[in-house]
Amino acid sequence: MRVAGARLASTAVPQYHLTTFGCQMNAHDSERMRGLLESLGYVPADQRDDADLIVFNTCTIRGSADERFMGSFGEAKRIKRERPDVVVAVGGCWAQSQKDTVFTTYPFVDIAFGPGEVNRLGEFLARERIAPVGAFSLDGRFSGELPLRRARAHQAWVQISVGCNCVCSYCIVPSVRGRERSRPLDDVVAEVTRQAADGVVEVTLLGQNVNSYGRDLDGASRATFAELLGAVSAVDGIARVRYMSPHPKDIKADVIAAHRDIAEVCQHIHLPAQAGSTRILKAMRRTYDRDRYLDLVTRIREGVPNISLTTDLIVGFPGETDDDFADTLSLVTEAQYDGAYTFLYSPRPGTEAGETLEDDVPPEVKGERIQALIEVVQATARERLARHVGTTQDVLVEGPSRTDDTRLAGRTQHNVMVSFPGTAAPGDIVPVVIDHSTSTSLSGRMADVPTVVGA
Ligand code: SAH
Ligand code: SF4
Ligand code: F3S
């Protein structure tokens, strides 16, 4: 046994410890940071106390995200006191939001950088010995151009755009990730081709609003999101294409057609609604109302009847009445979601709602509403997932089931987790007969007939 901090970190091979908070964009940026650090000779440390370099990739989407991060940030402060040679680096959205004060408020920080500067981490490490380094421009390069250490061998995230041009009144993302910029189609396809050659079978295209992809590109490189879906699906070896997240205002007929006509484009759309009340949607500046949203749901279901829809919902936006909230509850049953992420409204500094609207729904009311919402989401999801029982689903195997390692687990096209007994390698796509469903997962057994390739 050893006492934390009593041993100096190894000097032979530098070790790094990286903690990631937030969404898939951050998880993906972290894969890039790992790739970059490992290309510089760093190896991962088991714990912060062993590390020569402590890195945080931060999120600031809600107050709770800041709080979660502050716990581990405090530990870095303690370690820096015990071992002044340790380098503390903080990147990501929270760092960007604190760009003017981070070094004065948190003097134990050596390097701070925004999400647009991930690709310069190596340069910062070379400079920090001279003075603390901060870099926060919002028009840096795509982290997708860096080396990569993928979290999973057969699944990859691919950045297609950064930033967001929407003005959702509650949202801090545009101020910390900047204006939207698309990555040229050829670059995206080239990266997917490299991933496929490396064994990847499923890609998830990432952007804050993937559907507005390409509008800022000019000339020959100009492409629509539907064209991008087609080009990525055509890459040899890619069996599944997913994306996160579309904005409902930008889903056009060509994208629905891609889900219908291109086998690789998965039967799932995460379609953030945020609220069911037209009045609240307006105050949120979502640019659609309840009817237009439900109309889109109808058009999607006409095109792709068995598709899964999931969503994000915010509870307790300023001014939300019982009637407004009832509209969110009924939206869940009308839209027939397969699942939903539910969030308590959190006022964010610098946002329109955070600065101009009073956070006037009392915490206990917010709490009751989110509880009621979760119940309706679960009941709806339970009914929806039951439609799979008795069918055979192609399951992309991820590995042993987390709750029972004698079983395998993987996902269907609809993005539902399935567990089943059997032997198959991660990355295999196997047919599974579904015997049982809950509100979040399926279980079954491997069908004895293998899927016929090319049928
Ligand atoms: N660009 C994506 C995701 C943005 S953040 C999109 O538009 O879908 C993920 C989710 O966090 C949002 O969809 C929203 O539901 C939630 N969220 C964002 N800001 C919030 C806030 N201030 N309070 C509570 N939830 C928030
Ligand atoms: Fe935020 Fe709205 Fe942009 Fe999503 S679309 S990142 S919720 S501003
Ligand atoms: Fe958080 Fe930034 Fe993502 S604020 S949710 S990490 S875009």
XYZ file of C-alpha atoms and ligand atoms in Angstrom:
496
model
C 0.000 0.000 0.000
C 1.191 3.506 -0.601
C 0.071 6.905 0.497
C -1.459 9.027 -2.229
C 0.982 11.616 -3.459
C 3.874 10.265 -1.393
C 5.673 8.999 -4.466
C 6.942 11.189 -7.255
C 5.512 10.278 -10.623
C 7.832 8.269 -12.840
C 10.351 10.310 -14.779
C 11.236 7.618 -17.304
C 8.053 7.483 -19.365
C 5.701 10.430 -18.887
C 2.209 9.425 -17.804
C -1.031 11.286 -18.482
C -4.446 11.054 -16.860
C -7.418 12.330 -18.845
C -10.974 12.781 -17.568
C -13.791 13.509 -19.989
C -17.117 15.196 -19.215
C -20.030 15.993 -21.514
C -21.283 14.825 -24.876
C -19.932 12.648 -27.693
C -18.096 15.631 -29.202
C -16.007 15.777 -26.066
C -15.600 12.006 -25.911
C -14.348 12.142 -29.482
C -12.032 15.115 -28.842
C -10.629 13.061 -25.955
C -9.861 10.166 -28.296
C -7.859 12.676 -30.310
C -6.079 14.006 -27.224
C -5.130 10.453 -26.253
C -3.888 9.759 -29.756
C -1.825 12.947 -29.743
C -0.371 12.396 -26.254
C 0.520 8.797 -27.018
C 2.203 9.861 -30.260
C 4.327 12.184 -28.084
C 5.401 9.270 -25.883
C 2.956 9.649 -22.995
C 1.334 6.523 -21.565
C -1.971 6.435 -19.665
C -1.761 6.545 -15.835
C -4.157 4.485 -13.709
C -4.899 7.390 -11.428
C -4.280 11.121 -11.186
C -1.778 10.669 -8.366
C 0.519 8.752 -10.728
C 0.335 11.232 -13.598
C 2.884 13.775 -14.828
C 0.135 15.414 -16.858
C -3.454 15.754 -15.642
C -5.936 16.708 -18.367
C -9.639 17.529 -18.078
C -11.921 17.787 -21.083
C -14.824 19.743 -19.659
C -18.536 20.416 -20.234
C -20.656 23.348 -19.057
C -24.072 22.526 -20.527
C -25.864 22.656 -17.158
C -24.872 23.841 -13.670
C -24.662 20.185 -12.646
C -21.923 19.608 -15.261
C -19.804 22.357 -13.662
C -20.365 20.867 -10.204
C -19.367 17.378 -11.284
C -16.149 18.696 -12.797
C -15.287 20.848 -9.745
C -14.936 17.717 -7.582
C -12.109 16.270 -9.681
C -10.646 19.694 -10.385
C -10.159 20.106 -6.612
C -8.156 16.897 -6.610
C -5.840 18.295 -9.276
C -5.299 21.349 -7.095
C -4.295 19.102 -4.192
C -1.899 17.111 -6.373
C -0.321 20.275 -7.762
C 0.326 21.430 -4.191
C 2.012 18.115 -3.357
C 3.898 17.821 -6.650
C 4.408 21.258 -8.226
C 6.015 19.619 -11.299
C 2.770 18.021 -12.380
C 1.188 19.742 -15.381
C -2.526 20.531 -15.131
C -4.357 21.125 -18.415
C -8.032 21.971 -18.791
C -9.733 21.945 -22.164
C -13.263 21.863 -23.527
C -16.416 23.925 -23.084
C -16.078 24.921 -19.423
C -12.509 26.095 -20.048
C -13.744 28.166 -22.980
C -16.469 29.721 -20.810
C -13.816 30.759 -18.233
C -11.254 32.030 -20.696
C -10.816 35.453 -19.093
C -10.385 34.302 -15.513
C -9.214 30.692 -15.503
C -5.561 31.391 -14.629
C -6.336 33.926 -11.900
C -9.169 31.962 -10.279
C -7.379 28.605 -10.609
C -3.644 29.378 -10.334
C -2.758 25.655 -10.305
C -3.715 25.452 -13.997
C -0.789 25.407 -16.465
C -2.669 25.018 -19.745
C -6.223 26.034 -20.647
C -7.779 25.759 -24.085
C -11.142 25.742 -25.786
C -12.683 22.975 -27.906
C -11.380 24.663 -31.077
C -7.760 24.249 -29.961
C -7.521 20.536 -29.247
C -5.065 19.986 -32.083
C -2.551 22.362 -30.452
C -2.167 20.426 -27.198
C 1.340 19.235 -28.185
C 2.473 22.811 -28.801
C 1.013 23.933 -25.440
C 2.923 21.188 -23.630
C 6.160 22.418 -25.164
C 5.433 26.015 -24.086
C 3.947 25.660 -20.605
C 7.355 25.397 -18.872
C 7.933 29.049 -19.750
C 4.539 30.446 -18.755
C 0.933 29.270 -18.469
C -0.605 28.778 -21.908
C -4.161 29.718 -22.814
C -5.766 29.463 -26.262
C -9.439 29.971 -26.962
C -10.080 30.784 -30.611
C -13.289 29.307 -31.946
C -12.132 28.792 -35.507
C -9.312 26.337 -34.942
C -8.895 23.155 -36.965
C -10.911 19.968 -36.692
C -9.625 17.608 -34.044
C -10.495 14.935 -36.633
C -7.141 15.677 -38.251
C -5.166 14.370 -35.264
C -4.018 10.831 -34.518
C -6.692 8.857 -32.744
C -7.027 6.322 -29.985
C -10.497 4.881 -30.487
C -12.557 3.818 -27.478
C -13.988 0.846 -29.449
C -12.359 -1.141 -32.228
C -15.440 -1.495 -34.451
C -17.242 1.769 -33.865
C -16.017 5.247 -34.643
C -17.171 8.810 -34.158
C -16.505 11.104 -37.086
C -16.663 14.864 -36.756
C -18.566 16.418 -39.675
C -19.065 19.919 -38.335
C -18.213 22.030 -35.331
C -20.138 24.873 -33.694
C -23.787 25.826 -33.932
C -25.627 28.685 -35.657
C -28.868 28.191 -33.713
C -29.884 30.572 -30.956
C -31.792 28.273 -28.575
C -32.331 30.662 -25.690
C -31.253 28.232 -22.943
C -28.120 26.903 -24.618
C -24.496 27.798 -23.909
C -23.054 25.686 -26.753
C -22.920 28.411 -29.465
C -20.920 30.672 -27.137
C -18.341 27.985 -26.321
C -18.167 26.139 -29.650
C -18.555 29.082 -32.031
C -20.209 29.371 -35.438
C -20.938 26.266 -37.425
C -18.259 25.077 -39.823
C -18.511 21.934 -41.935
C -15.678 19.617 -42.774
C -15.365 19.023 -46.539
C -17.094 15.840 -47.723
C -13.874 14.410 -49.158
C -12.144 14.737 -45.780
C -15.011 12.972 -44.015
C -15.099 10.153 -46.571
C -11.307 9.784 -46.444
C -11.426 9.428 -42.669
C -14.271 6.889 -42.813
C -12.325 4.931 -45.456
C -9.282 4.797 -43.159
C -11.483 3.730 -40.236
C -13.102 0.966 -42.305
C -9.676 -0.324 -43.372
C -8.868 -0.470 -39.676
C -11.870 -2.691 -38.881
C -14.584 -0.132 -38.141
C -18.080 -1.253 -39.220
C -20.224 1.465 -37.612
C -19.695 5.215 -37.779
C -21.558 7.950 -35.912
C -21.359 11.329 -37.633
C -21.069 14.118 -35.077
C -22.167 17.747 -35.151
C -24.348 20.067 -33.034
C -26.798 20.316 -35.909
C -25.792 17.687 -38.455
C -28.636 18.488 -40.856
C -27.361 21.918 -41.711
C -24.113 20.230 -42.791
C -22.471 21.648 -45.896
C -24.288 24.967 -46.181
C -21.092 26.846 -45.441
C -18.993 24.902 -47.950
C -18.489 26.339 -51.393
C -17.856 25.242 -54.908
C -17.031 21.638 -55.656
C -16.942 20.623 -51.990
C -20.516 21.770 -51.354
C -22.734 18.855 -50.293
C -25.914 18.234 -48.358
C -26.244 16.051 -45.292
C -28.227 13.474 -47.294
C -25.405 13.322 -49.860
C -22.927 12.845 -47.047
C -25.018 9.953 -45.684
C -24.912 8.344 -49.138
C -21.154 8.850 -49.550
C -20.292 7.481 -46.105
C -22.635 4.498 -46.535
C -20.906 3.640 -49.809
C -17.514 3.165 -48.116
C -16.501 -0.511 -48.297
C -16.807 -2.257 -44.953
C -19.170 0.282 -43.347
C -22.336 -1.558 -42.318
C -23.993 1.080 -40.145
C -24.191 4.851 -40.205
C -25.631 6.894 -37.339
C -25.574 10.609 -36.536
C -26.006 13.008 -33.600
C -27.884 15.334 -33.448
C -30.200 16.745 -36.062
C -32.299 19.862 -35.433
C -35.951 19.162 -36.308
C -36.121 22.351 -38.373
C -33.535 21.022 -40.827
C -34.710 17.448 -41.510
C -35.810 17.408 -45.124
C -37.378 14.753 -47.374
C -33.966 13.690 -48.708
C -32.792 12.656 -45.231
C -35.980 10.652 -44.608
C -35.446 9.011 -48.001
C -31.872 8.117 -46.997
C -33.229 6.241 -43.964
C -35.712 4.472 -46.216
C -33.439 3.635 -49.152
C -29.899 3.200 -47.826
C -29.489 -0.051 -45.899
C -26.509 1.243 -43.896
C -28.350 4.305 -42.549
C -29.763 3.057 -39.249
C -33.455 2.946 -38.389
C -33.093 5.512 -35.622
C -33.260 9.291 -35.365
C -32.512 11.221 -32.195
C -34.869 14.144 -32.703
C -34.547 16.628 -29.817
C -37.949 18.227 -29.147
C -37.052 20.039 -25.878
C -40.716 20.758 -25.036
C -44.259 20.001 -26.157
C -45.801 23.416 -25.652
C -45.741 25.824 -28.578
C -45.510 28.771 -26.209
C -42.397 27.344 -24.512
C -40.846 26.257 -27.830
C -41.182 29.853 -28.963
C -39.493 31.180 -25.814
C -36.770 28.586 -26.379
C -36.352 29.924 -29.956
C -36.530 26.440 -31.408
C -38.202 27.833 -34.589
C -40.801 25.044 -34.828
C -44.066 24.645 -32.949
C -45.712 21.520 -31.603
C -47.716 20.878 -34.771
C -44.739 21.238 -37.082
C -42.717 18.895 -34.924
C -45.476 16.274 -34.897
C -45.919 16.761 -38.618
C -42.252 15.908 -39.092
C -42.717 12.805 -36.920
C -45.620 11.761 -39.163
C -43.575 12.267 -42.330
C -40.682 10.263 -40.893
C -43.010 7.419 -39.880
C -44.674 7.422 -43.304
C -41.271 7.061 -44.944
C -39.789 4.593 -42.459
C -42.636 2.962 -40.488
C -40.576 0.919 -38.032
C -38.039 3.648 -37.193
C -37.064 4.440 -33.590
C -37.308 8.036 -32.489
C -35.639 9.290 -29.330
C -35.494 12.815 -27.966
C -34.214 15.364 -25.426
C -36.721 17.145 -23.172
C -36.178 20.061 -20.788
C -38.426 20.442 -17.741
C -39.013 23.704 -15.875
C -38.059 26.268 -18.511
C -38.918 29.789 -17.210
C -42.664 30.382 -17.261
C -43.553 26.698 -17.774
C -47.081 26.207 -16.417
C -48.869 22.962 -15.561
C -50.582 23.191 -18.960
C -47.284 23.665 -20.780
C -45.856 20.692 -18.975
C -48.935 18.607 -19.819
C -48.107 19.355 -23.474
C -44.657 17.823 -22.982
C -46.200 14.695 -21.426
C -48.661 14.295 -24.286
C -45.926 14.893 -26.857
C -44.185 11.763 -25.575
C -47.210 9.576 -26.177
C -48.094 11.217 -29.481
C -44.583 11.044 -30.899
C -44.184 7.499 -29.529
C -40.572 7.791 -28.498
C -38.409 4.733 -27.981
C -36.518 6.683 -25.331
C -35.772 10.190 -24.095
C -33.157 12.099 -22.143
C -34.839 14.393 -19.641
C -33.142 17.453 -18.141
C -33.975 20.009 -15.473
C -33.687 23.509 -16.877
C -30.496 25.174 -15.683
C -29.926 28.894 -16.346
C -26.581 29.394 -18.119
C -24.505 32.579 -18.000
C -24.545 34.599 -21.199
C -27.556 32.825 -22.696
C -30.705 34.745 -23.553
C -32.882 32.797 -21.111
C -30.221 32.791 -18.400
C -29.798 36.555 -18.594
C -33.345 37.759 -19.229
C -35.799 35.213 -17.819
C -36.331 34.411 -14.189
C -35.750 30.742 -13.302
C -39.209 30.797 -11.738
C -40.330 27.156 -11.639
C -39.630 26.099 -8.026
C -37.140 23.224 -7.617
C -39.762 20.942 -6.043
C -42.112 21.515 -8.994
C -39.297 20.785 -11.423
C -38.568 17.619 -9.448
C -42.188 16.424 -9.537
C -42.473 17.184 -13.240
C -39.325 15.349 -14.244
C -40.454 12.328 -12.207
C -43.839 12.305 -13.963
C -42.111 12.733 -17.317
C -39.697 9.861 -16.704
C -42.656 7.606 -15.892
C -44.418 8.436 -19.162
C -41.159 8.061 -21.125
C -40.570 4.632 -19.581
C -44.116 3.433 -20.149
C -44.032 4.561 -23.774
C -40.597 3.045 -24.352
C -41.739 -0.247 -22.800
C -44.673 -0.451 -25.224
C -42.495 0.541 -28.168
C -39.699 -1.937 -27.484
C -42.227 -4.776 -27.182
C -42.750 -4.525 -30.968
C -39.412 -6.284 -31.439
C -40.412 -9.438 -29.516
C -40.740 -12.349 -31.940
C -38.695 -10.611 -34.654
C -35.128 -11.374 -35.706
C -32.771 -8.407 -35.381
C -29.259 -7.961 -36.718
C -27.129 -7.221 -33.675
C -23.700 -5.608 -33.839
C -21.801 -7.372 -31.067
C -19.978 -5.068 -28.630
C -18.646 -7.695 -26.201
C -19.716 -9.489 -23.011
C -22.877 -8.155 -21.358
C -22.087 -5.749 -18.516
C -24.545 -7.369 -16.142
C -23.832 -11.010 -17.031
C -20.523 -11.890 -18.627
C -21.761 -15.301 -19.759
C -23.880 -13.419 -22.314
C -23.023 -11.161 -25.239
C -24.380 -7.662 -25.746
C -24.790 -5.546 -28.836
C -27.102 -3.081 -30.533
C -29.810 -3.346 -33.127
C -30.210 -0.944 -36.051
C -32.751 0.813 -33.799
C -29.981 1.448 -31.262
C -31.461 -0.876 -28.639
C -29.154 -3.000 -26.495
C -29.729 -6.769 -26.803
C -28.195 -9.480 -24.612
C -28.017 -13.109 -25.688
C -25.997 -16.260 -24.977
C -23.554 -17.422 -27.625
C -20.138 -16.910 -29.098
C -19.337 -14.133 -31.535
C -16.537 -11.592 -31.794
C -16.955 -7.864 -31.149
C -17.765 -6.232 -34.482
C -19.693 -9.258 -35.812
C -23.260 -8.658 -36.927
C -25.378 -11.659 -35.932
C -29.106 -12.405 -36.242
C -30.832 -12.625 -32.849
C -34.400 -13.763 -32.226
C -35.892 -11.390 -29.638
C -37.710 -13.156 -26.764
C -38.077 -10.441 -24.173
C -38.150 -6.647 -23.842
C -38.018 -4.016 -21.092
C -38.238 -0.228 -21.382
C -34.535 0.041 -22.251
C -33.282 -3.278 -23.596
C -34.006 -6.568 -25.330
C -32.860 -10.141 -24.814
C -32.946 -13.159 -27.085
C -31.052 -16.018 -28.673
C -28.919 -16.310 -31.759
C -30.895 -17.441 -34.802
C -29.373 -20.624 -36.208
C -29.503 -19.357 -39.795
C -26.666 -16.950 -40.557
C -27.578 -13.716 -42.362
C -27.097 -14.196 -46.099
C -24.591 -11.636 -47.294
C -25.836 -9.726 -50.310
C -29.400 -11.061 -50.078
N -26.826 20.157 -30.314
C -27.544 19.155 -29.709
C -27.270 18.920 -28.228
C -27.137 20.067 -27.346
S -26.860 19.752 -25.651
C -28.981 19.426 -29.991
O -29.370 20.535 -30.240
O -29.710 18.475 -29.954
C -27.851 18.350 -25.271
C -29.148 18.655 -24.599
O -28.941 19.317 -23.369
C -30.072 19.557 -25.356
O -30.751 18.888 -26.381
C -31.001 20.037 -24.268
O -32.067 19.149 -24.085
C -30.130 20.007 -23.022
N -29.793 21.355 -22.551
C -29.066 22.284 -23.201
N -28.991 23.416 -22.456
C -29.695 23.182 -21.312
C -29.973 23.965 -20.145
N -29.550 25.217 -20.032
N -30.716 23.390 -19.165
C -31.150 22.114 -19.277
N -30.918 21.354 -20.362
C -30.192 21.861 -21.370
Fe -27.712 24.294 -28.358
Fe -29.817 24.619 -29.906
Fe -27.390 24.521 -30.996
Fe -28.429 22.322 -29.939
S -29.235 23.445 -31.715
S -26.357 23.091 -29.631
S -29.622 23.098 -28.238
S -28.150 26.135 -29.635
Fe -21.065 19.902 -22.879
Fe -19.754 21.209 -24.708
Fe -20.948 18.929 -25.298
S -21.006 22.103 -23.141
S -22.690 18.885 -23.923
S -19.273 19.170 -23.906
S -20.750 20.718 -26.619
